[in-house]
């Protein structure tokens, strides 16, 4: 197959794999801080236990997130050298700063993991907070490069491809950096909340459970639900701003996201369905009148540009509409789930029924799907450009024809690692069940 | 100093740091495997105790190196990535297997044996792959076809210099890690491990030097330029050998308490030896990154980005110094960690 297609496939797959672990790596330290702080306030040893068990899970996942991060970090230069040639001149700063974020995370993670028992509690909290800062900073900094690819700034390019007038800080603070960084951070936090809710709900569905265990899992579930409700609401509000950023700086992507062909005021929002090229509209969708205009500009009469403003060769693949819908749809559903569960608990003051636990079990995997869909939407929606309106993907990629074999080798590696991490997690937590730890704590 | 010269010096220093950290890391993985089943000595525990908290930091230095190549020398990416795609990608595959298995080993008793052997073997294969990049830059293995650079695998794989480079990489890796772990074992008061590592350091030292000298003899014909430069730099290489002899000597000195070897001084001398050798080799390699197609000057970009990056480096390492000190105290000095059962 075509070398460029294989390079994109290899890199896209690698990122899709890395992001699973990376998202967890960004969110979990924050959950651990919450548990540590609750322990300090409430002096309830269940929270200390929670922090310890989550840390164990984190340590297992971190290995894969660092390994896969090293892969994507090196592959990006190997597969897209012409892209990196420009990155090196214009937007190398976030890459460099990210290194220090990694170092902070790595140093303090080792300290928190292997020296916790030799540290006073205050230094322990400082360590885990540093881990969280390192992880979130690395997510924000790498997102900066991604944002710059979507809304490039800080340089000029001459017709023969030379880069001039470089302003590294203008590139750093490119127009979409702020909103995008917040969106990525919040969505990572929310995903981890729902994953923790999933696990706790799964445990609570078991029949044979001692009162102590039930209590423990309920506390975990409540932390996850509160934090999940908060972050999912914030993600949606900020997602709205992200869409407005697209309207302003990247209207072609917004048009593709919504399958809008003709430029119009009072544009409707199409939910669901798929974009049909022949019919020039989204088929089988539910239309919310004026919705898109409102999303783009907070007014029903906002003019939204349609795809026909650009030649067809500059359109991204039309299926990005589906990816966008999956992200927004899941975001909406998760807000509803979290609010309903909190309503049940605090207003109805009842135990969660089995069906609600079942719904909570799927909430975590749903959030991960939203992350994947969102990233794929953002990167595929940028096509055919790697740097919007500056560098085409076909020109950015390597010409080495060994990429083919490498793609299959890496694919095998990722599939294997997904199974192996799942297996090791199960194996470890089966051999060290909560009941054991609870028994140890009370004796 | 000129910006490009400063950039290559920093890059070379990062390479030096990674070469040392990597040797300790991969070497410890290998020793951990060799002595895993041996009940006579706790060499394996000592190796693993060092590895657990440090591998992440070593890995970050690998990433720093790659990121710095791209951001200091953006015009080198196209050439380097086309010729290095396959060896580096294979290295990444192995590194991933090693990293994950090494961590999983702690969490799954049942598979310990399989996981340990895997991480031990990759501890040899990865450095072998990494050093095989060195001969590629010497000339003779890269050619342009339709303006596109290609690496001639056939010639590389059949050339003795590749295998000598690999032998050189592995013997130095094992020598440095053995001397270091000797010192680490002494901190932990673990004499069985200490004497095990000392035994290996004693035979590995001369072997690694002999292999290093022989390797230069196998350089391809196209590399005559660097051999000349090395000969012109003989003073520095000689100094490096002097430090080797000093460090090696410290392995034999008898101390007042009757034990043999002055581990800390040996480690320091050996690190100095490698530092001098690496800088001498680096300056012999100038002005080329890859002979004859790419020089340092051609790879370098706009100095304003470079100076901004220097500021980031200073701030970054400045912030991290207290963290490194804490880390050192907790894992390389604290007896409670070193001597745990
Ligand atoms: C749990 C995950 C999640 C959820 C529930 C949402 N998002 Fe999102 N979204 C992401 C996770 C995400 C992401 C994976 O983090 C992306 C991909 C690239 C990026 O910058 O963030 C993203 C990108 C992204 C973009 C594209 C930015 C670009 O390409 O420059 C838009 C317009 C939105 N989001 C809008 C929304 C809206 C209106 C949501 C309403 C609920 C929403 N997102 C929920
Ligand atoms: C936006 C999505 C991403 C997020 C949220 C993310 C987050 C993370 C996190 C949390 C880690 C582990 C940090 C550590 O302890 O070292 C990590 C590792 C890493 N990531 Fe990503 N990452 C993302 C995308 C990328 C991309 C696109 C690249 C490369 C171009 C990259 C390069 C790396 C590297 C090199 C590492 C390993 C660092 C080490 O050796 O410790 N990441 N990432
Ligand atoms: C971690 C979550 C991410 C996922 C799942 C993801 C997904 C993808 C996919 C599917 C592609 C292939 C697009 C195509 O060619 O049709 C791609 C391309 C690419 N992405 Fe992302 N992406 C992520 C984050 C990032 C980040 C943070 C960066 C910035 C450093 C980035 C940089 C690139 C580059 C350089 C390409 C190749 C050139 C191109 O196809 O435009 N990606 N990504």
PDB file of N, CA, C and O in Angstrom, chain A residues 150-209:
ATOM      1  N   UNK A 150      -3.436  22.806  14.236  1.00  0.00           N
ATOM      2  CA  UNK A 150      -4.788  23.191  13.793  1.00  0.00           C
ATOM      3  C   UNK A 150      -4.867  24.669  13.449  1.00  0.00           C
ATOM      4  O   UNK A 150      -5.510  25.051  12.478  1.00  0.00           O
ATOM      5  N   UNK A 151      -4.257  25.508  14.280  1.00  0.00           N
ATOM      6  CA  UNK A 151      -4.298  26.954  14.039  1.00  0.00           C
ATOM      7  C   UNK A 151      -2.866  27.486  14.092  1.00  0.00           C
ATOM      8  O   UNK A 151      -2.458  28.088  15.075  1.00  0.00           O
ATOM      9  N   UNK A 152      -2.104  27.233  13.019  1.00  0.00           N
ATOM     10  CA  UNK A 152      -0.684  27.608  13.036  1.00  0.00           C
ATOM     11  C   UNK A 152      -0.483  29.116  13.195  1.00  0.00           C
ATOM     12  O   UNK A 152      -1.300  29.897  12.711  1.00  0.00           O
ATOM     13  N   UNK A 153       0.604  29.491  13.867  1.00  0.00           N
ATOM     14  CA  UNK A 153       0.904  30.905  14.089  1.00  0.00           C
ATOM     15  C   UNK A 153       2.390  31.046  14.349  1.00  0.00           C
ATOM     16  O   UNK A 153       3.081  30.056  14.605  1.00  0.00           O
ATOM     17  N   UNK A 154       2.899  32.279  14.247  1.00  0.00           N
ATOM     18  CA  UNK A 154       4.281  32.547  14.647  1.00  0.00           C
ATOM     19  C   UNK A 154       5.334  32.337  13.583  1.00  0.00           C
ATOM     20  O   UNK A 154       6.505  32.204  13.915  1.00  0.00           O
ATOM     21  N   UNK A 155       4.967  32.301  12.303  1.00  0.00           N
ATOM     22  CA  UNK A 155       5.979  32.157  11.257  1.00  0.00           C
ATOM     23  C   UNK A 155       5.348  32.501   9.917  1.00  0.00           C
ATOM     24  O   UNK A 155       4.133  32.611   9.782  1.00  0.00           O
ATOM     25  N   UNK A 156       6.211  32.668   8.916  1.00  0.00           N
ATOM     26  CA  UNK A 156       5.766  32.778   7.529  1.00  0.00           C
ATOM     27  C   UNK A 156       6.483  31.726   6.730  1.00  0.00           C
ATOM     28  O   UNK A 156       7.594  31.323   7.070  1.00  0.00           O
ATOM     29  N   UNK A 157       5.853  31.309   5.642  1.00  0.00           N
ATOM     30  CA  UNK A 157       6.519  30.320   4.803  1.00  0.00           C
ATOM     31  C   UNK A 157       6.622  30.887   3.397  1.00  0.00           C
ATOM     32  O   UNK A 157       5.658  31.421   2.866  1.00  0.00           O
ATOM     33  N   UNK A 158       7.831  30.820   2.825  1.00  0.00           N
ATOM     34  CA  UNK A 158       8.011  31.348   1.475  1.00  0.00           C
ATOM     35  C   UNK A 158       7.545  30.295   0.476  1.00  0.00           C
ATOM     36  O   UNK A 158       7.420  29.118   0.832  1.00  0.00           O
ATOM     37  N   UNK A 159       7.287  30.703  -0.777  1.00  0.00           N
ATOM     38  CA  UNK A 159       6.792  29.736  -1.763  1.00  0.00           C
ATOM     39  C   UNK A 159       7.707  28.521  -1.913  1.00  0.00           C
ATOM     40  O   UNK A 159       7.226  27.431  -2.195  1.00  0.00           O
ATOM     41  N   UNK A 160       9.012  28.694  -1.721  1.00  0.00           N
ATOM     42  CA  UNK A 160       9.849  27.498  -1.856  1.00  0.00           C
ATOM     43  C   UNK A 160      10.055  26.760  -0.532  1.00  0.00           C
ATOM     44  O   UNK A 160      10.937  25.924  -0.405  1.00  0.00           O
ATOM     45  N   UNK A 161       9.222  27.081   0.441  1.00  0.00           N
ATOM     46  CA  UNK A 161       9.188  26.254   1.640  1.00  0.00           C
ATOM     47  C   UNK A 161      10.088  26.690   2.776  1.00  0.00           C
ATOM     48  O   UNK A 161      10.142  26.020   3.804  1.00  0.00           O
ATOM     49  N   UNK A 162      10.790  27.816   2.639  1.00  0.00           N
ATOM     50  CA  UNK A 162      11.627  28.270   3.754  1.00  0.00           C
ATOM     51  C   UNK A 162      10.766  28.947   4.819  1.00  0.00           C
ATOM     52  O   UNK A 162       9.807  29.636   4.514  1.00  0.00           O
ATOM     53  N   UNK A 163      11.162  28.743   6.060  1.00  0.00           N
ATOM     54  CA  UNK A 163      10.411  29.324   7.168  1.00  0.00           C
ATOM     55  C   UNK A 163      11.084  30.634   7.569  1.00  0.00           C
ATOM     56  O   UNK A 163      12.287  30.666   7.824  1.00  0.00           O
ATOM     57  N   UNK A 164      10.297  31.720   7.650  1.00  0.00           N
ATOM     58  CA  UNK A 164      10.875  33.015   8.021  1.00  0.00           C
ATOM     59  C   UNK A 164      10.029  33.654   9.125  1.00  0.00           C
ATOM     60  O   UNK A 164       8.968  33.141   9.471  1.00  0.00           O
ATOM     61  N   UNK A 165      10.497  34.789   9.638  1.00  0.00           N
ATOM     62  CA  UNK A 165       9.764  35.581  10.642  1.00  0.00           C
ATOM     63  C   UNK A 165       9.279  34.725  11.807  1.00  0.00           C
ATOM     64  O   UNK A 165       8.117  34.772  12.197  1.00  0.00           O
ATOM     65  N   UNK A 166      10.188  33.938  12.356  1.00  0.00           N
ATOM     66  CA  UNK A 166       9.767  33.034  13.431  1.00  0.00           C
ATOM     67  C   UNK A 166       9.567  33.799  14.729  1.00  0.00           C
ATOM     68  O   UNK A 166      10.422  34.583  15.138  1.00  0.00           O
ATOM     69  N   UNK A 167       8.417  33.565  15.356  1.00  0.00           N
ATOM     70  CA  UNK A 167       8.141  34.140  16.672  1.00  0.00           C
ATOM     71  C   UNK A 167       7.691  32.983  17.558  1.00  0.00           C
ATOM     72  O   UNK A 167       6.529  32.580  17.535  1.00  0.00           O
ATOM     73  N   UNK A 168       8.643  32.464  18.341  1.00  0.00           N
ATOM     74  CA  UNK A 168       8.355  31.216  19.048  1.00  0.00           C
ATOM     75  C   UNK A 168       7.224  31.361  20.064  1.00  0.00           C
ATOM     76  O   UNK A 168       6.464  30.428  20.294  1.00  0.00           O
ATOM     77  N   UNK A 169       7.082  32.565  20.639  1.00  0.00           N
ATOM     78  CA  UNK A 169       6.032  32.706  21.655  1.00  0.00           C
ATOM     79  C   UNK A 169       4.661  32.887  21.026  1.00  0.00           C
ATOM     80  O   UNK A 169       3.655  32.425  21.570  1.00  0.00           O
ATOM     81  N   UNK A 170       4.616  33.533  19.846  1.00  0.00           N
ATOM     82  CA  UNK A 170       3.335  33.617  19.136  1.00  0.00           C
ATOM     83  C   UNK A 170       2.878  32.216  18.740  1.00  0.00           C
ATOM     84  O   UNK A 170       1.692  31.900  18.767  1.00  0.00           O
ATOM     85  N   UNK A 171       3.837  31.360  18.384  1.00  0.00           N
ATOM     86  CA  UNK A 171       3.481  29.986  18.051  1.00  0.00           C
ATOM     87  C   UNK A 171       2.985  29.265  19.301  1.00  0.00           C
ATOM     88  O   UNK A 171       1.985  28.551  19.269  1.00  0.00           O
ATOM     89  N   UNK A 172       3.679  29.489  20.399  1.00  0.00           N
ATOM     90  CA  UNK A 172       3.298  28.823  21.647  1.00  0.00           C
ATOM     91  C   UNK A 172       1.864  29.194  22.040  1.00  0.00           C
ATOM     92  O   UNK A 172       1.044  28.335  22.349  1.00  0.00           O
ATOM     93  N   UNK A 173       1.573  30.500  22.021  1.00  0.00           N
ATOM     94  CA  UNK A 173       0.225  30.936  22.398  1.00  0.00           C
ATOM     95  C   UNK A 173      -0.641  31.087  21.152  1.00  0.00           C
ATOM     96  O   UNK A 173      -1.236  32.135  20.921  1.00  0.00           O
ATOM     97  N   UNK A 174      -0.711  30.044  20.354  1.00  0.00           N
ATOM     98  CA  UNK A 174      -1.524  30.101  19.138  1.00  0.00           C
ATOM     99  C   UNK A 174      -3.006  30.172  19.512  1.00  0.00           C
ATOM    100  O   UNK A 174      -3.382  29.830  20.639  1.00  0.00           O
ATOM    101  N   UNK A 175      -3.856  30.596  18.560  1.00  0.00           N
ATOM    102  CA  UNK A 175      -5.234  30.925  18.924  1.00  0.00           C
ATOM    103  C   UNK A 175      -6.025  29.817  19.624  1.00  0.00           C
ATOM    104  O   UNK A 175      -6.868  30.098  20.471  1.00  0.00           O
ATOM    105  N   UNK A 176      -5.786  28.538  19.271  1.00  0.00           N
ATOM    106  CA  UNK A 176      -6.653  27.520  19.874  1.00  0.00           C
ATOM    107  C   UNK A 176      -6.027  26.862  21.108  1.00  0.00           C
ATOM    108  O   UNK A 176      -6.639  25.981  21.712  1.00  0.00           O
ATOM    109  N   UNK A 177      -4.825  27.291  21.507  1.00  0.00           N
ATOM    110  CA  UNK A 177      -4.141  26.627  22.622  1.00  0.00           C
ATOM    111  C   UNK A 177      -4.992  26.604  23.904  1.00  0.00           C
ATOM    112  O   UNK A 177      -5.227  25.547  24.488  1.00  0.00           O
ATOM    113  N   UNK A 178      -5.459  27.783  24.326  1.00  0.00           N
ATOM    114  CA  UNK A 178      -6.174  27.872  25.601  1.00  0.00           C
ATOM    115  C   UNK A 178      -7.363  26.931  25.702  1.00  0.00           C
ATOM    116  O   UNK A 178      -7.386  26.032  26.541  1.00  0.00           O
ATOM    117  N   UNK A 179      -8.333  27.112  24.834  1.00  0.00           N
ATOM    118  CA  UNK A 179      -9.541  26.274  24.916  1.00  0.00           C
ATOM    119  C   UNK A 179      -9.223  24.803  24.756  1.00  0.00           C
ATOM    120  O   UNK A 179      -9.775  23.960  25.472  1.00  0.00           O
ATOM    121  N   UNK A 180      -8.328  24.490  23.822  1.00  0.00           N
ATOM    122  CA  UNK A 180      -8.061  23.078  23.560  1.00  0.00           C
ATOM    123  C   UNK A 180      -7.388  22.422  24.768  1.00  0.00           C
ATOM    124  O   UNK A 180      -7.751  21.308  25.158  1.00  0.00           O
ATOM    125  N   UNK A 181      -6.442  23.134  25.360  1.00  0.00           N
ATOM    126  CA  UNK A 181      -5.746  22.555  26.515  1.00  0.00           C
ATOM    127  C   UNK A 181      -6.732  22.284  27.651  1.00  0.00           C
ATOM    128  O   UNK A 181      -6.689  21.231  28.294  1.00  0.00           O
ATOM    129  N   UNK A 182      -7.643  23.236  27.878  1.00  0.00           N
ATOM    130  CA  UNK A 182      -8.629  23.033  28.945  1.00  0.00           C
ATOM    131  C   UNK A 182      -9.536  21.849  28.607  1.00  0.00           C
ATOM    132  O   UNK A 182      -9.825  20.997  29.454  1.00  0.00           O
ATOM    133  N   UNK A 183      -9.933  21.772  27.344  1.00  0.00           N
ATOM    134  CA  UNK A 183     -10.817  20.681  26.937  1.00  0.00           C
ATOM    135  C   UNK A 183     -10.152  19.317  27.151  1.00  0.00           C
ATOM    136  O   UNK A 183     -10.760  18.385  27.671  1.00  0.00           O
ATOM    137  N   UNK A 184      -8.898  19.223  26.767  1.00  0.00           N
ATOM    138  CA  UNK A 184      -8.193  17.952  26.910  1.00  0.00           C
ATOM    139  C   UNK A 184      -8.044  17.580  28.389  1.00  0.00           C
ATOM    140  O   UNK A 184      -8.287  16.441  28.796  1.00  0.00           O
ATOM    141  N   UNK A 185      -7.657  18.565  29.200  1.00  0.00           N
ATOM    142  CA  UNK A 185      -7.450  18.274  30.625  1.00  0.00           C
ATOM    143  C   UNK A 185      -8.756  17.847  31.289  1.00  0.00           C
ATOM    144  O   UNK A 185      -8.819  16.814  31.967  1.00  0.00           O
ATOM    145  N   UNK A 186      -9.804  18.643  31.078  1.00  0.00           N
ATOM    146  CA  UNK A 186     -11.080  18.312  31.718  1.00  0.00           C
ATOM    147  C   UNK A 186     -11.587  16.957  31.248  1.00  0.00           C
ATOM    148  O   UNK A 186     -12.074  16.153  32.044  1.00  0.00           O
ATOM    149  N   UNK A 187     -11.474  16.692  29.945  1.00  0.00           N
ATOM    150  CA  UNK A 187     -12.025  15.422  29.469  1.00  0.00           C
ATOM    151  C   UNK A 187     -11.221  14.241  30.015  1.00  0.00           C
ATOM    152  O   UNK A 187     -11.783  13.175  30.251  1.00  0.00           O
ATOM    153  N   UNK A 188      -9.917  14.442  30.259  1.00  0.00           N
ATOM    154  CA  UNK A 188      -9.142  13.354  30.862  1.00  0.00           C
ATOM    155  C   UNK A 188      -9.601  13.113  32.302  1.00  0.00           C
ATOM    156  O   UNK A 188      -9.803  11.971  32.725  1.00  0.00           O
ATOM    157  N   UNK A 189      -9.786  14.191  33.059  1.00  0.00           N
ATOM    158  CA  UNK A 189     -10.246  14.030  34.446  1.00  0.00           C
ATOM    159  C   UNK A 189     -11.595  13.320  34.479  1.00  0.00           C
ATOM    160  O   UNK A 189     -11.843  12.422  35.272  1.00  0.00           O
ATOM    161  N   UNK A 190     -12.481  13.761  33.564  1.00  0.00           N
ATOM    162  CA  UNK A 190     -13.821  13.182  33.602  1.00  0.00           C
ATOM    163  C   UNK A 190     -13.780  11.707  33.230  1.00  0.00           C
ATOM    164  O   UNK A 190     -14.465  10.878  33.831  1.00  0.00           O
ATOM    165  N   UNK A 191     -12.933  11.357  32.275  1.00  0.00           N
ATOM    166  CA  UNK A 191     -12.863   9.953  31.858  1.00  0.00           C
ATOM    167  C   UNK A 191     -12.420   9.065  33.014  1.00  0.00           C
ATOM    168  O   UNK A 191     -12.983   7.994  33.241  1.00  0.00           O
ATOM    169  N   UNK A 192     -11.435   9.532  33.753  1.00  0.00           N
ATOM    170  CA  UNK A 192     -10.954   8.709  34.853  1.00  0.00           C
ATOM    171  C   UNK A 192     -12.020   8.598  35.948  1.00  0.00           C
ATOM    172  O   UNK A 192     -12.220   7.526  36.528  1.00  0.00           O
ATOM    173  N   UNK A 193     -12.752   9.672  36.199  1.00  0.00           N
ATOM    174  CA  UNK A 193     -13.847   9.580  37.181  1.00  0.00           C
ATOM    175  C   UNK A 193     -14.820   8.483  36.788  1.00  0.00           C
ATOM    176  O   UNK A 193     -15.186   7.637  37.602  1.00  0.00           O
ATOM    177  N   UNK A 194     -15.244   8.495  35.522  1.00  0.00           N
ATOM    178  CA  UNK A 194     -16.241   7.503  35.132  1.00  0.00           C
ATOM    179  C   UNK A 194     -15.654   6.101  35.120  1.00  0.00           C
ATOM    180  O   UNK A 194     -16.354   5.134  35.420  1.00  0.00           O
ATOM    181  N   UNK A 195     -14.374   5.963  34.822  1.00  0.00           N
ATOM    182  CA  UNK A 195     -13.788   4.624  34.873  1.00  0.00           C
ATOM    183  C   UNK A 195     -13.774   4.105  36.304  1.00  0.00           C
ATOM    184  O   UNK A 195     -14.024   2.924  36.552  1.00  0.00           O
ATOM    185  N   UNK A 196     -13.506   5.002  37.247  1.00  0.00           N
ATOM    186  CA  UNK A 196     -13.509   4.559  38.639  1.00  0.00           C
ATOM    187  C   UNK A 196     -14.929   4.224  39.072  1.00  0.00           C
ATOM    188  O   UNK A 196     -15.176   3.222  39.754  1.00  0.00           O
ATOM    189  N   UNK A 197     -15.884   5.028  38.596  1.00  0.00           N
ATOM    190  CA  UNK A 197     -17.290   4.711  38.885  1.00  0.00           C
ATOM    191  C   UNK A 197     -17.626   3.330  38.320  1.00  0.00           C
ATOM    192  O   UNK A 197     -18.300   2.519  38.982  1.00  0.00           O
ATOM    193  N   UNK A 198     -17.146   3.033  37.121  1.00  0.00           N
ATOM    194  CA  UNK A 198     -17.421   1.731  36.500  1.00  0.00           C
ATOM    195  C   UNK A 198     -16.953   0.592  37.389  1.00  0.00           C
ATOM    196  O   UNK A 198     -17.679  -0.371  37.624  1.00  0.00           O
ATOM    197  N   UNK A 199     -15.702   0.719  37.844  1.00  0.00           N
ATOM    198  CA  UNK A 199     -15.134  -0.387  38.626  1.00  0.00           C
ATOM    199  C   UNK A 199     -15.897  -0.546  39.939  1.00  0.00           C
ATOM    200  O   UNK A 199     -16.256  -1.658  40.333  1.00  0.00           O
ATOM    201  N   UNK A 200     -16.175   0.585  40.602  1.00  0.00           N
ATOM    202  CA  UNK A 200     -16.890   0.503  41.875  1.00  0.00           C
ATOM    203  C   UNK A 200     -18.278  -0.097  41.660  1.00  0.00           C
ATOM    204  O   UNK A 200     -18.723  -0.968  42.429  1.00  0.00           O
ATOM    205  N   UNK A 201     -18.966   0.324  40.593  1.00  0.00           N
ATOM    206  CA  UNK A 201     -20.306  -0.204  40.336  1.00  0.00           C
ATOM    207  C   UNK A 201     -20.237  -1.701  40.059  1.00  0.00           C
ATOM    208  O   UNK A 201     -21.084  -2.478  40.529  1.00  0.00           O
ATOM    209  N   UNK A 202     -19.213  -2.105  39.319  1.00  0.00           N
ATOM    210  CA  UNK A 202     -19.056  -3.528  39.010  1.00  0.00           C
ATOM    211  C   UNK A 202     -18.907  -4.337  40.292  1.00  0.00           C
ATOM    212  O   UNK A 202     -19.510  -5.398  40.465  1.00  0.00           O
ATOM    213  N   UNK A 203     -18.127  -3.826  41.231  1.00  0.00           N
ATOM    214  CA  UNK A 203     -17.945  -4.531  42.505  1.00  0.00           C
ATOM    215  C   UNK A 203     -19.251  -4.567  43.299  1.00  0.00           C
ATOM    216  O   UNK A 203     -19.585  -5.574  43.902  1.00  0.00           O
ATOM    217  N   UNK A 204     -19.974  -3.444  43.280  1.00  0.00           N
ATOM    218  CA  UNK A 204     -21.206  -3.378  44.071  1.00  0.00           C
ATOM    219  C   UNK A 204     -22.288  -4.306  43.525  1.00  0.00           C
ATOM    220  O   UNK A 204     -23.245  -4.638  44.226  1.00  0.00           O
ATOM    221  N   UNK A 205     -22.149  -4.724  42.269  1.00  0.00           N
ATOM    222  CA  UNK A 205     -23.155  -5.630  41.717  1.00  0.00           C
ATOM    223  C   UNK A 205     -22.984  -7.047  42.232  1.00  0.00           C
ATOM    224  O   UNK A 205     -23.868  -7.885  42.049  1.00  0.00           O
ATOM    225  N   UNK A 206     -21.845  -7.320  42.848  1.00  0.00           N
ATOM    226  CA  UNK A 206     -21.626  -8.658  43.384  1.00  0.00           C
ATOM    227  C   UNK A 206     -22.575  -8.915  44.543  1.00  0.00           C
ATOM    228  O   UNK A 206     -22.811  -8.036  45.365  1.00  0.00           O
ATOM    229  N   UNK A 207     -23.052 -10.143  44.647  1.00  0.00           N
ATOM    230  CA  UNK A 207     -23.955 -10.491  45.747  1.00  0.00           C
ATOM    231  C   UNK A 207     -23.186 -10.610  47.061  1.00  0.00           C
ATOM    232  O   UNK A 207     -23.518 -10.012  48.062  1.00  0.00           O
ATOM    233  N   UNK A 208     -22.120 -11.460  46.986  1.00  0.00           N
ATOM    234  CA  UNK A 208     -21.391 -11.741  48.226  1.00  0.00           C
ATOM    235  C   UNK A 208     -20.401 -10.609  48.510  1.00  0.00           C
ATOM    236  O   UNK A 208     -19.367 -10.508  47.881  1.00  0.00           O
ATOM    237  N   UNK A 209     -20.778  -9.770  49.446  1.00  0.00           N
ATOM    238  CA  UNK A 209     -19.912  -8.631  49.717  1.00  0.00           C
ATOM    239  C   UNK A 209     -20.090  -8.301  51.192  1.00  0.00           C
ATOM    240  O   UNK A 209     -21.213  -8.140  51.669  1.00  0.00           O
TER     241      UNK A 209
END
